[in-house]
Structure formats: structure tokens, C-alpha cells
mmCIF file of C-alpha atoms in Angstrom:
data_model
loop_
_atom_site.group_PDB
_atom_site.id
_atom_site.type_symbol
_atom_site.label_atom_id
_atom_site.label_comp_id
_atom_site.label_asym_id
_atom_site.label_seq_id
_atom_site.Cartn_x
_atom_site.Cartn_y
_atom_site.Cartn_z
ATOM 1 C CA MET A 139 162.530 56.725 146.607
ATOM 2 C CA ALA A 140 159.916 57.307 149.290
ATOM 3 C CA HIS A 141 159.284 61.063 148.952
ATOM 4 C CA GLN A 142 156.904 62.085 151.751
ATOM 5 C CA SER A 143 155.294 65.347 152.493
ATOM 6 C CA ASN A 144 153.033 66.887 155.167
ATOM 7 C CA SER A 145 152.026 69.510 152.709
ATOM 8 C CA THR A 146 148.929 69.193 150.504
ATOM 9 C CA SER A 147 150.661 70.979 147.639
ATOM 10 C CA SER A 148 153.674 69.954 145.713
ATOM 11 C CA THR A 149 154.199 73.307 144.014
ATOM 12 C CA HIS A 150 157.005 74.597 146.162
ATOM 13 C CA VAL A 151 159.912 72.690 144.495
ATOM 14 C CA ILE A 152 158.155 72.612 141.188
ATOM 15 C CA SER A 153 157.862 76.375 141.193
ATOM 16 C CA PHE A 154 161.567 76.744 142.060
ATOM 17 C CA PHE A 155 162.511 74.639 139.059
ATOM 18 C CA ASP A 156 160.029 76.506 136.913
ATOM 19 C CA ASP A 157 162.356 79.426 137.067
ATOM 20 C CA PHE A 158 164.653 77.177 135.021
ATOM 21 C CA PRO A 159 162.548 75.830 132.025
ATOM 22 C CA ASP A 160 165.662 74.444 130.369
ATOM 23 C CA PHE A 161 166.270 72.140 133.400
ATOM 24 C CA VAL A 162 164.312 68.953 134.319
ATOM 25 C CA PRO A 163 164.709 67.729 137.846
ATOM 26 C CA ASP A 164 165.106 63.978 138.371
ATOM 27 C CA PRO A 165 162.301 62.780 140.661
ATOM 28 C CA SER A 166 164.442 59.801 141.768
ATOM 29 C CA ALA A 167 167.262 61.978 142.949
ATOM 30 C CA GLY A 168 167.398 63.704 146.305
ATOM 31 C CA ILE A 169 167.403 67.451 146.946
ATOM 32 C CA ARG A 170 171.235 67.791 146.891
ATOM 33 C CA LYS A 171 171.710 65.871 143.693
ATOM 34 C CA ASN A 172 168.954 67.790 141.876
ATOM 35 C CA PHE A 173 170.401 71.125 142.961
ATOM 36 C CA ALA A 174 173.946 70.073 142.010
ATOM 37 C CA ARG A 175 172.670 69.088 138.568
ATOM 38 C CA LEU A 176 170.935 72.377 138.151
ATOM 39 C CA ALA A 177 174.009 74.328 139.357
ATOM 40 C CA ALA A 178 176.235 72.405 136.866
ATOM 41 C CA HIS A 179 173.652 72.989 134.076
ATOM 42 C CA ARG A 180 173.576 76.747 134.790
ATOM 43 C CA GLN A 181 177.372 76.829 135.498
ATOM 44 C CA TRP A 182 177.054 78.363 138.933
ATOM 45 C CA LYS A 183 180.230 78.251 140.908
ATOM 46 C CA THR A 184 179.709 76.919 144.399
ATOM 47 C CA SER A 185 181.364 79.938 145.942
ATOM 48 C CA SER A 186 179.270 82.400 143.937
ATOM 49 C CA LYS A 187 176.549 84.628 145.367
ATOM 50 C CA LYS A 188 174.119 83.277 142.817
ATOM 51 C CA TYR A 189 174.710 79.690 143.836
ATOM 52 C CA LYS A 190 174.243 80.479 147.496
ATOM 53 C CA ARG A 191 171.118 82.634 146.953
ATOM 54 C CA ASN A 192 169.525 79.879 144.927
ATOM 55 C CA TRP A 193 170.588 77.161 147.291
ATOM 56 C CA ASN A 194 168.985 79.128 150.220
ATOM 57 C CA LYS A 195 165.781 79.667 148.359
ATOM 58 C CA TYR A 196 165.621 76.056 147.231
ATOM 59 C CA VAL A 197 166.142 74.459 150.724
ATOM 60 C CA ARG A 198 163.762 76.787 152.287
ATOM 61 C CA MET A 199 161.083 75.812 149.787
ATOM 62 C CA GLU A 200 161.942 72.142 150.120
ATOM 63 C CA PHE A 201 161.714 72.356 153.888
ATOM 64 C CA ASP A 202 158.332 74.048 153.723
ATOM 65 C CA LYS A 203 157.142 71.400 151.299
ATOM 66 C CA ALA A 204 158.327 68.457 153.409
ATOM 67 C CA TYR A 205 157.313 69.793 156.949
ATOM 68 C CA GLY A 206 154.610 72.306 156.104
ATOM 69 C CA THR A 207 154.266 75.925 157.373
ATOM 70 C CA ASN A 208 151.544 75.349 159.957
ATOM 71 C CA HIS A 209 153.531 75.253 163.141
ATOM 72 C CA THR A 210 150.406 75.290 165.392
ATOM 73 C CA ARG A 211 149.428 71.700 164.513
ATOM 74 C CA LEU A 212 150.430 69.229 167.191
ATOM 75 C CA GLU A 213 150.409 66.450 164.710
ATOM 76 C CA SER A 214 153.155 68.199 162.621
ATOM 77 C CA TRP A 215 155.382 68.560 165.657
ATOM 78 C CA GLN A 216 154.704 64.926 166.686
ATOM 79 C CA ASN A 217 155.572 63.651 163.230
ATOM 80 C CA LEU A 218 158.878 65.540 163.391
ATOM 81 C CA CYS A 219 159.647 64.113 166.876
ATOM 82 C CA ILE A 220 158.908 60.619 165.632
ATOM 83 C CA GLU A 221 161.048 61.221 162.487
ATOM 84 C CA VAL A 222 164.177 62.035 164.624
ATOM 85 C CA GLY A 223 163.603 59.146 167.031
ATOM 86 C CA ILE A 224 162.209 61.047 170.011
ATOM 87 C CA GLY A 225 158.922 59.227 169.835
ATOM 88 C CA HIS A 226 155.359 60.321 170.394
ATOM 89 C CA LEU A 227 154.949 63.468 172.751
ATOM 90 C CA SER A 228 151.600 64.865 173.849
ATOM 91 C CA SER A 229 152.072 68.687 173.505
ATOM 92 C CA ILE A 230 153.771 71.235 171.209
ATOM 93 C CA THR A 231 155.722 72.551 174.248
ATOM 94 C CA GLN A 232 157.070 68.985 174.958
ATOM 95 C CA CYS A 233 158.057 68.502 171.288
ATOM 96 C CA LYS A 234 159.883 71.845 171.138
ATOM 97 C CA LYS A 235 161.768 71.142 174.370
ATOM 98 C CA ALA A 236 162.802 67.673 173.161
ATOM 99 C CA LEU A 237 163.712 68.857 169.610
ATOM 100 C CA SER A 238 165.792 71.754 170.840
ATOM 101 C CA LYS A 239 168.130 69.140 172.371
ATOM 102 C CA ILE A 240 168.537 67.248 169.069
ATOM 103 C CA ASN A 241 171.662 67.845 166.923
ATOM 104 C CA VAL A 242 170.732 67.090 163.394
ATOM 105 C CA ASN A 243 171.820 68.592 160.102
ATOM 106 C CA ILE A 244 168.617 70.029 158.550
ATOM 107 C CA VAL A 245 169.624 69.392 155.006
ATOM 108 C CA ASP A 246 170.308 65.759 155.902
ATOM 109 C CA LEU A 247 166.962 65.609 157.657
ATOM 110 C CA MET A 248 165.199 66.593 154.511
ATOM 111 C CA GLU A 249 167.248 64.194 152.379
ATOM 112 C CA CYS A 250 166.244 61.391 154.690
ATOM 113 C CA ARG A 251 162.687 62.302 154.430
ATOM 114 C CA TRP A 252 163.066 62.201 150.737
ATOM 115 C CA SER A 253 164.839 58.781 150.756
ATOM 116 C CA GLY A 254 162.929 57.196 153.613
ATOM 117 C CA ASN A 255 166.161 56.725 155.683
ATOM 118 C CA LYS A 256 166.609 57.645 159.358
ATOM 119 C CA PRO A 257 168.407 60.960 160.004
ATOM 120 C CA ARG A 258 171.823 60.986 161.651
ATOM 121 C CA LEU A 259 171.831 62.491 165.128
ATOM 122 C CA PHE A 260 175.031 63.948 166.373
ATOM 123 C CA PRO A 261 176.159 63.442 170.138
ATOM 124 C CA SER A 262 177.200 67.022 170.390
ATOM 125 C CA LEU A 263 176.904 70.471 168.840
ATOM 126 C CA ASN A 264 180.607 70.358 168.004
ATOM 127 C CA SER A 265 180.245 67.149 166.032
ATOM 128 C CA LEU A 266 177.280 68.676 164.164
ATOM 129 C CA ARG A 267 179.325 71.786 163.415
ATOM 130 C CA ASN A 268 182.316 69.638 162.121
ATOM 131 C CA TYR A 269 180.030 67.591 159.878
ATOM 132 C CA THR A 270 178.103 70.583 158.417
ATOM 133 C CA LYS A 271 181.392 72.348 157.587
ATOM 134 C CA GLU A 272 183.105 69.388 156.197
ATOM 135 C CA HIS A 273 180.196 68.518 153.971
ATOM 136 C CA ASP A 274 179.086 72.101 153.279
ATOM 137 C CA LEU A 275 175.513 71.430 154.267
ATOM 138 C CA TYR A 276 174.310 74.756 155.514
ATOM 139 C CA PHE A 277 170.700 75.747 155.963
ATOM 140 C CA PRO A 278 169.909 79.450 155.652
ATOM 141 C CA ARG A 279 170.358 81.157 159.088
ATOM 142 C CA ASP A 280 167.734 83.786 158.392
ATOM 143 C CA ALA A 281 165.100 81.037 158.182
ATOM 144 C CA ALA A 282 165.395 80.654 161.991
ATOM 145 C CA LYS A 283 163.938 84.025 162.539
ATOM 146 C CA LYS A 284 160.510 82.721 161.863
ATOM 147 C CA GLU A 285 158.688 80.775 164.525
ATOM 148 C CA GLY A 286 158.471 77.046 163.929
ATOM 149 C CA PHE A 287 160.436 73.915 163.204
ATOM 150 C CA VAL A 288 163.542 75.535 161.750
ATOM 151 C CA LYS A 289 163.881 77.936 164.798
ATOM 152 C CA ILE A 290 163.962 74.909 167.070
ATOM 153 C CA LEU A 291 166.291 72.701 164.913
ATOM 154 C CA LEU A 292 168.814 75.153 163.569
ATOM 155 C CA LYS A 293 172.001 75.369 165.690
ATOM 156 C CA PRO A 294 174.730 77.993 165.655
ATOM 157 C CA ILE A 295 177.355 76.473 163.234
ATOM 158 C CA LEU A 296 179.726 79.302 162.376
#
């Protein structure tokens, strides 16, 4: 698998799994599979608060690891634009404007970065909503309150 990262540190996901010393993540599995394995190992029910709380923590950490937390670097914005197929833009403002029009599931986007595949773009917000609900691939809404990539990409699903 072609796991890539804009971050110089790989401690985010490792530190998440460090909270569970009896679990060993599979480096060849994607983020969903590793979390599903952990949840099964810990016997978390998918409808439980513990499952949802840990999922939210995990995907936030994985997103920061994959895309970084420095939202003032033009290169980071350009890389994200290229990753979703927009191409190379010359300013952060242009990147934000173009990315705000993209309908992509953020969990899928991270999974694609992990696997090296192209992310699926949806023609409408409604089709993104349906897909997200059908596959239960939610990204924590509170993460959008911070400035940066998530704020631009996260769409109202519920």
C-alpha cells in the first residue's frame, strides 16, 4: 500500500493505537479496516458512544497525519487540490474556492491517500449525502469548526 503523508511525524495514529497495547494495527490495512479490527477486538458495538467517540478521535488524528495541520502553506493546499483532481492552483484563496465546490467523502479521501487510489467525487451534495449515510462514513462535524482543510471539505450531511 502506498501510504503517504504531508506530516513529518507518524506519531498520530501510533499514539491512538498506543492507548490499546493489546492490539496491533495492520500496516497493510486501511484506516477503516484497522479501526473495525480494533472495535471488534475491544467488542465495541457500532451504535455505542465509546465506538463513536473513538472513531471520531481516530479519524481526526489520521486526517491530521495525512494532510498536516499547517493550513497556511500554499503547497499543502495545492497538494490537496491535485489529489482531488482540481489541478495546480496559484493561491490558497483559489484552492479554498475550488475545494469548497468539491463533493468528496473525507473518510474515503483519507482511505484513497492510504491506498494510492483516486478519490470518488460526487456530482451533487445529495449524492454525497446518500453515499455517506449508506456506508456510514461520517467525519466528526466539530472538526469543521477549526480553520483549514476540513472546514472547506466537510459538507452538511444530516
